[in-house]
Amino acid sequence: MSRILIRNARLVNEGREFDADVLVAHGRIDTIGSLDHLSAEIEIDARGQWLLPGMIDDQVHFRDPGAPDKGSLYSESRAAVAGGITSFMDMPNTSPATLDLAALNDKKRRAASVSVANYGFHFGVSNDNLDLVAALDPTEVAGVKVFMGASTGNMLVDDPEVLDRLFRQVPTLLLAHCEHTPSIQARQQRWLQLYGEQIPAAAHPHIRDAEACFRSSSLAVELAKKHGTRLHVLHLTSARELALFEDRPLAQKRITAEVCVHHLLFDDRDYPRLGHLIKCNPAIKTQADRDALRQALNSQRLDVIGTDHAPHTWEQKQLPYSRAPSGLPLVQHALPALLELVADRVLPLTTLVEKTSHRVADLFAIPDRGYLREGYWADLVLVRAEPTGLAVDSQPILAHCGWTPFAGQRFRHSVSSTLVSGQLAWHQGRLYDDCQGLPLRFTR
């Protein structure tokens, strides 16, 4: 690997900002300090730019294998590094689903050959693979994912006995998608009776409402407390759910929570403009819910920020409500979009770095990543200010689906360079295809 010297950067790390140079050698951060006396094969003048640890995205759906029309590990990892995401953890609802070791190992092989970002994979739960889940090696998976509501193929788990056994026996971090399916189905049926196939997109947060989320997430928390489960609840969307989680340091908690980019940046006033482009599960809800989530990020009640990147084709998103799939592509614009909250003084930059890098590495027990520390892997992102705003539409969309919910917007910051495990992956608008992401390690 070439040595890379980043000069004159403004480092943001572990609650503080400071000016320094950074030398990268053998894939890792070799030295942080004043390095005028050194040189390297590649030198980057980062004057006026922030240097952040790369974002670690704990929740993506890269659609590989099974849906090449929507995305792949090849296409989506490239979109990710262009957006400052250096590591991702992919969800199990692919085709075939990641419900056995053969499917897990197949995804690892695929990523090893094509991913430019570091990678890890979550294992899925069904009603009939609990023996396999209980016997998992915790170091081989990012986490175990249970759909407690939103049915995805055969991965909906709603049998009380199965859930109780899962929470009792799962050997590692359990991630839960929490929505109460019976109430959602009943509400959707009422809307179908009123509108038929023409249910408006704005009905989505009424069909998948805060009550459906709370009923399921409160059950998950109850089961976790009963069995001492290490539980991580994904993509919180409502103010009501926040009371289920403690405002305490991560090291003192066994129950944690994630919030996603789109639930921080959109609210129900955006449905008339964006329609099914922002249809997702759980649903984007009210401005009051959005504001409560933002406020909770400034405490320790919400632990990490993810994307839940879930691309679908443009044509699929134009279908009527009942057939339009849920999910949206986010990885390429996640960090610039989140930096809008920093620019608007909603969130300190140090807190954003904590929730997108530091705490993700700590939560998932990923060694030597997520911080700007000598000896750690050089997963680095340079961010520059765009005084007049950079138009999203001026940049190519790298996600395979070819669209973004941020079309028409201008961001006040952009990602100028991304290093993955010490390799240039994105620099000055260019992708480096020879960059090879590495498998994430989990020390549990």
C-alpha positions as a printed NumPy array, in Angstrom:
array([[  0.   ,   0.   ,   0.   ],
       [  1.132,   3.55 ,  -0.719],
       [  1.826,   5.802,   2.218],
       [ -0.628,   8.704,   2.337],
       [  0.089,  11.979,   4.112],
       [ -2.851,  14.262,   4.876],
       [ -1.642,  17.741,   5.745],
       [ -3.301,  20.691,   7.487],
       [ -6.551,  18.919,   8.402],
       [ -9.011,  19.836,  11.131],
       [ -9.486,  16.537,  12.976],
       [-12.79 ,  15.798,  14.707],
       [-12.472,  12.969,  17.185],
       [-13.609,  11.929,  20.663],
       [-15.368,  15.158,  21.52 ],
       [-12.839,  17.679,  20.267],
       [-11.508,  19.424,  17.162],
       [ -7.831,  20.114,  16.545],
       [ -5.422,  20.792,  13.683],
       [ -2.92 ,  18.103,  12.701],
       [ -1.332,  16.11 ,   9.911],
       [ -1.989,  12.38 ,   9.557],
       [  0.356,   9.789,   8.082],
       [ -1.227,   6.56 ,   6.812],
       [  1.02 ,   3.546,   6.331],
       [  0.283,  -0.165,   5.847],
       [ -3.437,   0.573,   5.924],
       [ -3.4  ,   2.166,   9.371],
       [ -3.025,   5.556,  10.996],
       [  0.698,   5.669,  11.638],
       [  1.193,   9.143,  13.117],
       [ -0.968,  12.115,  14.103],
       [  0.804,  15.421,  14.704],
       [  2.902,  18.087,  13.029],
       [  4.582,  16.17 ,  10.223],
       [  6.305,  18.845,   8.129],
       [  9.463,  16.729,   8.118],
       [  7.765,  13.755,   6.422],
       [  6.786,  12.956,   2.854],
       [  4.724,  10.205,   1.242],
       [  3.869,   8.746,  -2.135],
       [  0.451,  10.422,  -1.958],
       [  0.01 ,  13.775,  -0.238],
       [ -3.308,  15.564,   0.251],
       [ -3.537,  19.179,   1.333],
       [ -6.635,  19.249,   3.542],
       [ -6.423,  22.891,   4.537],
       [ -9.879,  24.157,   5.499],
       [-11.344,  20.644,   5.618],
       [-12.571,  18.427,   8.424],
       [-11.03 ,  14.991,   8.819],
       [-13.514,  12.534,  10.335],
       [-13.43 ,   8.82 ,  11.05 ],
       [-15.425,   7.117,   8.317],
       [-19.095,   6.544,   8.949],
       [-19.923,   2.951,   9.947],
       [-23.434,   2.161,   8.719],
       [-25.041,  -0.511,  10.876],
       [-28.021,  -1.087,   8.587],
       [-28.065,  -1.377,   4.798],
       [-29.92 ,  -3.482,   2.256],
       [-27.535,  -3.853,  -0.691],
       [-29.874,  -6.36 ,  -2.427],
       [-27.136,  -8.885,  -3.13 ],
       [-27.924, -11.644,  -3.934],
       [-31.347, -11.647,  -5.481],
       [-32.278,  -8.197,  -6.815],
       [-29.705,  -6.962,  -9.347],
       [-32.282,  -4.53 , -10.751],
       [-32.191,  -2.682,  -7.404],
       [-28.57 ,  -2.892,  -6.314],
       [-25.543,  -5.026,  -5.565],
       [-22.549,  -5.099,  -3.263],
       [-20.565,  -3.688,  -6.174],
       [-22.789,  -0.7  ,  -6.942],
       [-23.939,   0.21 ,  -3.449],
       [-20.503,   0.   ,  -1.821],
       [-19.293,   2.515,  -4.403],
       [-22.162,   4.843,  -3.602],
       [-21.305,   4.426,   0.082],
       [-17.653,   5.462,  -0.135],
       [-18.578,   8.468,  -2.276],
       [-20.741,   9.512,   0.659],
       [-18.135,   8.981,   3.375],
       [-19.322,   5.554,   4.567],
       [-16.269,   3.335,   4.977],
       [-17.919,   0.268,   6.55 ],
       [-21.386,  -1.244,   6.299],
       [-23.394,  -4.074,   7.842],
       [-25.847,  -5.658,   5.438],
       [-29.246,  -7.013,   6.402],
       [-30.368, -10.644,   5.883],
       [-33.529, -10.154,   3.8  ],
       [-31.866, -10.948,   0.488],
       [-32.826, -13.793,  -1.842],
       [-31.997, -16.298,  -0.548],
       [-32.324, -14.876,   2.932],
       [-29.326, -15.125,   5.241],
       [-30.854, -17.83 ,   7.407],
       [-28.081, -20.418,   7.262],
       [-24.292, -20.502,   7.182],
       [-24.123, -21.248,   3.466],
       [-25.992, -18.035,   2.652],
       [-23.84 , -16.066,   5.095],
       [-20.597, -17.365,   3.618],
       [-21.824, -16.722,   0.092],
       [-22.384, -13.047,   0.91 ],
       [-18.928, -12.803,   2.465],
       [-17.388, -14.266,  -0.7  ],
       [-19.307, -11.832,  -2.886],
       [-18.19 ,  -8.842,  -0.823],
       [-14.565,  -9.973,  -0.785],
       [-14.477,  -9.825,  -4.565],
       [-16.319,  -6.571,  -5.269],
       [-16.826,  -4.302,  -2.219],
       [-14.756,  -1.124,  -1.981],
       [-16.023,  -0.564,   1.584],
       [-15.395,  -2.709,   4.658],
       [-18.24 ,  -5.148,   5.225],
       [-20.106,  -7.237,   7.762],
       [-23.36 ,  -9.183,   7.626],
       [-26.303,  -9.678,   9.955],
       [-27.885, -13.116,  10.337],
       [-31.627, -13.56 ,   9.995],
       [-34.228, -15.239,  12.178],
       [-37.225, -17.267,  11.042],
       [-39.656, -19.421,  12.981],
       [-37.648, -22.537,  12.175],
       [-33.914, -21.717,  12.435],
       [-33.603, -20.998,  16.174],
       [-31.273, -23.936,  16.81 ],
       [-28.865, -22.518,  14.236],
       [-29.161, -18.996,  15.683],
       [-28.436, -20.256,  19.204],
       [-25.291, -22.021,  17.955],
       [-23.877, -19.03 ,  16.019],
       [-20.294, -17.942,  16.579],
       [-20.728, -14.296,  17.707],
       [-17.503, -13.301,  15.954],
       [-18.826, -14.391,  12.54 ],
       [-21.846, -12.093,  12.324],
       [-22.442,  -8.4  ,  12.891],
       [-25.676,  -9.188,  14.704],
       [-28.86 , -11.25 ,  14.567],
       [-31.849,  -9.494,  12.974],
       [-35.454, -10.232,  13.897],
       [-38.448,  -8.732,  12.087],
       [-40.97 ,  -8.309,  14.892],
       [-43.723,  -7.146,  12.611],
       [-42.793,  -6.063,   9.113],
       [-43.037,  -9.314,   7.199],
       [-40.162,  -9.953,   4.8  ],
       [-40.56 , -13.302,   3.092],
       [-40.486, -16.013,   5.757],
       [-38.635, -13.801,   8.245],
       [-41.6  , -12.436,  10.183],
       [-41.344, -13.775,  13.731],
       [-44.516, -13.167,  15.733],
       [-45.037, -16.426,  17.631],
       [-44.738, -15.56 ,  21.366],
       [-42.975, -18.828,  22.223],
       [-40.471, -18.41 ,  19.384],
       [-39.755, -14.822,  20.393],
       [-39.284, -15.771,  24.03 ],
       [-36.827, -18.505,  23.113],
       [-34.961, -16.185,  20.728],
       [-34.486, -13.494,  23.367],
       [-33.413, -16.145,  25.865],
       [-30.88 , -17.953,  23.653],
       [-29.467, -15.478,  21.114],
       [-25.679, -15.534,  21.62 ],
       [-24.898, -12.034,  20.412],
       [-26.412,  -8.626,  19.736],
       [-30.072,  -8.912,  18.693],
       [-31.376,  -6.267,  16.293],
       [-35.119,  -5.763,  16.1  ],
       [-37.398,  -4.193,  13.517],
       [-40.427,  -3.345,  15.614],
       [-43.914,  -2.879,  14.15 ],
       [-47.155,  -4.578,  15.162],
       [-48.402,  -6.307,  12.028],
       [-52.072,  -7.02 ,  12.974],
       [-52.834,  -3.365,  13.693],
       [-51.062,  -2.269,  10.486],
       [-53.074,  -4.736,   8.431],
       [-56.326,  -3.589,   9.992],
       [-55.596,   0.069,   9.28 ],
       [-54.535,  -0.619,   5.719],
       [-57.75 ,  -2.513,   5.125],
       [-59.767,   0.517,   6.26 ],
       [-57.84 ,   2.791,   3.872],
       [-58.36 ,   0.298,   1.039],
       [-62.091,   0.409,   1.647],
       [-62.003,   4.195,   1.367],
       [-59.597,   4.649,  -1.549],
       [-59.088,   1.283,  -3.229],
       [-55.751,   1.256,  -5.08 ],
       [-55.502,   5.05 ,  -4.822],
       [-54.46 ,   5.275,  -1.179],
       [-52.444,   8.508,  -0.929],
       [-48.797,   8.276,   0.094],
       [-49.591,  10.591,   3.007],
       [-51.647,   7.767,   4.541],
       [-48.495,   5.736,   5.197],
       [-47.733,   7.187,   8.681],
       [-51.375,   6.665,   9.626],
       [-51.319,   3.034,   8.534],
       [-47.917,   2.352,  10.114],
       [-48.441,   4.701,  13.014],
       [-46.647,   5.4  ,  16.277],
       [-48.907,   3.008,  18.176],
       [-47.909,   0.082,  15.932],
       [-44.257,   0.882,  16.572],
       [-44.657,   1.322,  20.32 ],
       [-46.603,  -1.924,  20.793],
       [-43.792,  -3.89 ,  19.193],
       [-40.768,  -1.998,  20.551],
       [-42.149,  -2.098,  24.096],
       [-42.559,  -5.866,  23.771],
       [-38.963,  -6.171,  22.572],
       [-37.7  ,  -4.132,  25.513],
       [-39.828,  -6.178,  27.928],
       [-38.418,  -9.453,  26.59 ],
       [-34.863,  -8.111,  26.68 ],
       [-35.221,  -7.071,  30.317],
       [-36.726, -10.43 ,  31.187],
       [-33.844, -12.412,  29.672],
       [-30.955,  -9.941,  29.921],
       [-30.708,  -9.849,  26.132],
       [-28.29 ,  -7.472,  24.443],
       [-30.932,  -5.717,  22.316],
       [-30.568,  -3.02 ,  19.674],
       [-33.837,  -1.552,  18.374],
       [-33.542,  -0.279,  14.828],
       [-34.856,   2.895,  13.186],
       [-36.908,   4.576,  15.916],
       [-39.48 ,   6.919,  14.406],
       [-41.682,   8.251,  17.204],
       [-41.346,  10.45 ,  20.251],
       [-43.326,   7.972,  22.312],
       [-40.784,   5.174,  21.856],
       [-37.924,   7.275,  23.203],
       [-39.139,   6.782,  26.78 ],
       [-38.284,   3.077,  26.47 ],
       [-34.565,   3.829,  26.315],
       [-32.21 ,   5.116,  28.98 ],
       [-30.182,   8.318,  28.8  ],
       [-26.996,   6.626,  29.981],
       [-23.503,   5.897,  28.602],
       [-23.323,   3.019,  26.151],
       [-21.148,   0.929,  28.464],
       [-23.915,   0.981,  31.08 ],
       [-26.693,  -0.249,  28.782],
       [-27.837,  -3.597,  27.438],
       [-30.692,  -2.064,  25.423],
       [-29.776,   0.481,  22.745],
       [-31.468,   2.263,  19.878],
       [-30.751,   3.549,  16.38 ],
       [-32.241,   6.425,  14.41 ],
       [-31.987,   6.729,  10.637],
       [-31.087,   9.596,   8.351],
       [-34.491,   9.947,   6.711],
       [-36.37 ,  10.031,  10.014],
       [-34.174,  12.961,  11.073],
       [-34.514,  14.921,   7.824],
       [-38.041,  14.313,   6.524],
       [-41.496,  14.465,   8.114],
       [-45.095,  14.003,   7.029],
       [-45.149,  17.396,   5.304],
       [-42.878,  15.887,   2.627],
       [-45.309,  13.219,   1.387],
       [-47.201,  15.535,  -1.013],
       [-43.898,  16.434,  -2.706],
       [-42.075,  13.099,  -2.632],
       [-44.876,  10.535,  -2.425],
       [-43.718,   6.928,  -2.409],
       [-40.078,   7.994,  -2.796],
       [-40.061,   8.37 ,   1.002],
       [-42.349,   5.428,   1.715],
       [-40.406,   3.27 ,   4.17 ],
       [-40.998,   0.924,   7.096],
       [-41.363,   2.126,   9.77 ],
       [-42.896,   5.253,   8.325],
       [-41.616,   8.815,   8.411],
       [-43.971,  10.488,  10.875],
       [-44.775,  13.974,  12.18 ],
       [-42.574,  17.024,  12.56 ],
       [-42.958,  16.649,  16.333],
       [-41.616,  13.079,  16.109],
       [-38.726,  14.223,  13.921],
       [-37.832,  17.017,  16.34 ],
       [-37.964,  14.662,  19.332],
       [-35.559,  12.283,  17.584],
       [-33.193,  15.147,  16.856],
       [-33.303,  16.281,  20.46 ],
       [-32.661,  12.745,  21.722],
       [-29.477,  12.573,  19.636],
       [-28.053,  15.312,  21.824],
       [-28.487,  13.001,  24.814],
       [-27.409,   9.398,  25.219],
       [-30.905,   8.031,  24.668],
       [-30.248,   7.379,  20.963],
       [-26.969,   5.603,  20.389],
       [-26.224,   5.469,  16.668],
       [-27.322,   6.848,  13.301],
       [-27.76 ,   4.46 ,  10.363],
       [-29.207,   4.748,   6.882],
       [-31.398,   1.671,   6.315],
       [-30.376,   2.18 ,   2.665],
       [-32.956,   0.152,   0.734],
       [-33.053,   0.911,  -3.001],
       [-35.914,   0.142,  -5.357],
       [-36.282,   1.04 ,  -9.005],
       [-37.925,   4.312,  -9.981],
       [-40.657,   2.378, -11.799],
       [-41.503,   0.338,  -8.705],
       [-41.818,   3.507,  -6.651],
       [-44.443,   4.86 ,  -9.072],
       [-46.819,   1.982,  -8.421],
       [-50.037,   2.417,  -6.38 ],
       [-49.661,   2.422,  -2.598],
       [-50.297,  -1.269,  -1.963],
       [-47.69 ,  -2.316,  -4.529],
       [-45.098,   0.432,  -4.172],
       [-42.239,  -1.066,  -2.114],
       [-40.881,   0.566,   1.034],
       [-37.319,   1.826,   1.277],
       [-35.095,   4.507,  -0.222],
       [-31.456,   4.904,  -1.318],
       [-29.392,   6.985,   1.115],
       [-25.738,   5.967,   1.446],
       [-24.281,   8.383,  -1.108],
       [-25.853,  11.44 ,   0.519],
       [-26.191,  10.373,   4.15 ],
       [-23.199,  12.232,   5.583],
       [-23.65 ,  15.468,   3.584],
       [-27.342,  15.421,   4.513],
       [-26.582,  14.897,   8.206],
       [-24.079,  17.755,   8.067],
       [-27.044,  20.012,   7.316],
       [-28.039,  19.442,  10.955],
       [-24.572,  20.605,  11.974],
       [-24.8  ,  23.654,   9.729],
       [-28.194,  24.493,  11.25 ],
       [-26.763,  24.061,  14.785],
       [-29.174,  21.247,  15.549],
       [-26.33 ,  18.845,  16.294],
       [-22.683,  19.481,  17.228],
       [-20.213,  17.99 ,  14.776],
       [-18.532,  16.046,  17.568],
       [-21.869,  14.439,  18.445],
       [-22.498,  13.514,  14.82 ],
       [-19.097,  11.804,  14.678],
       [-19.846,  10.015,  17.94 ],
       [-23.17 ,   8.639,  16.662],
       [-21.943,   7.667,  13.166],
       [-18.507,   6.277,  14.036],
       [-17.35 ,   5.975,  17.658],
       [-20.48 ,   4.437,  19.151],
       [-21.115,   2.133,  16.21 ],
       [-17.662,   0.613,  16.606],
       [-18.189,   0.271,  20.361],
       [-21.706,  -1.127,  20.092],
       [-20.778,  -3.823,  17.583],
       [-17.376,  -4.519,  19.197],
       [-15.429,  -3.664,  16.049],
       [-11.743,  -3.371,  16.985],
       [ -9.394,  -0.686,  15.621],
       [-12.035,   1.235,  13.701],
       [-14.347,   4.182,  14.3  ],
       [-11.754,   6.558,  15.813],
       [ -8.824,   8.728,  14.723],
       [ -6.171,   6.944,  16.759],
       [ -2.63 ,   5.902,  15.948],
       [ -2.571,   2.194,  15.151],
       [ -6.222,   2.094,  14.065],
       [ -7.278,   1.257,  10.52 ],
       [ -7.259,   4.364,   8.349],
       [-10.979,   4.67 ,   7.595],
       [-11.005,   8.413,   6.968],
       [-13.24 ,  11.03 ,   5.398],
       [-12.318,  14.548,   4.352],
       [-15.235,  16.978,   4.293],
       [-15.095,  20.413,   2.721],
       [-17.479,  23.327,   3.019],
       [-19.482,  24.357,  -0.043],
       [-20.147,  28.077,   0.562],
       [-22.745,  28.359,  -2.212],
       [-24.121,  24.859,  -1.656],
       [-23.426,  21.875,  -3.874],
       [-26.419,  20.807,  -5.952],
       [-27.233,  17.135,  -5.508],
       [-28.33 ,  17.047,  -9.138],
       [-24.855,  18.112, -10.3  ],
       [-23.347,  14.795,  -9.203],
       [-23.931,  11.348, -10.752],
       [-26.066,   8.972,  -8.699],
       [-23.933,   5.913,  -7.994],
       [-26.615,   3.721,  -6.421],
       [-27.836,   1.321,  -9.081],
       [-31.43 ,   2.539,  -8.855],
       [-30.337,   5.937, -10.185],
       [-32.441,   8.256,  -8.03 ],
       [-32.311,  10.007,  -4.667],
       [-34.939,  11.592,  -2.395],
       [-32.593,  14.586,  -2.101],
       [-32.952,  15.615,  -5.757],
       [-33.259,  19.382,  -6.088],
       [-31.47 ,  20.095,  -2.81 ],
       [-28.13 ,  21.78 ,  -2.195],
       [-25.806,  20.637,   0.58 ],
       [-23.409,  22.93 ,   2.416],
       [-20.734,  20.241,   2.728],
       [-19.364,  17.531,   0.456],
       [-17.095,  14.519,   0.78 ],
       [-13.815,  15.28 ,  -0.98 ],
       [-11.885,  12.116,  -0.068],
       [-12.579,   8.725,   1.494],
       [ -9.942,   6.256,   2.633],
       [-10.939,   2.658,   3.351],
       [ -8.443,   0.589,   5.321],
       [ -5.699,   2.958,   4.21 ],
       [ -6.624,   2.967,   0.511],
       [ -8.054,   5.798,  -1.523],
       [-11.619,   4.838,  -2.381],
       [-12.946,   8.267,  -3.405],
       [-10.904,  11.385,  -4.156],
       [-11.807,  14.604,  -5.947],
       [-14.884,  13.122,  -7.582],
       [-13.201,   9.912,  -8.705],
       [-13.865,   6.342,  -7.575],
       [-10.871,   4.073,  -7.081],
       [-11.963,   0.616,  -8.186],
       [ -8.753,  -1.009,  -7.002],
       [ -9.684,  -0.259,  -3.383],
       [-10.59 ,  -3.463,  -1.552],
       [-12.731,  -3.314,   1.547],
       [-11.907,  -5.715,   4.351],
       [-14.2  ,  -7.929,   6.442],
       [-15.127,  -6.331,   9.741],
       [-14.018,  -8.199,  12.837],
       [-16.221,  -8.5  ,  15.912],
       [-14.523,  -9.156,  19.245],
       [-17.147, -10.623,  21.567]])
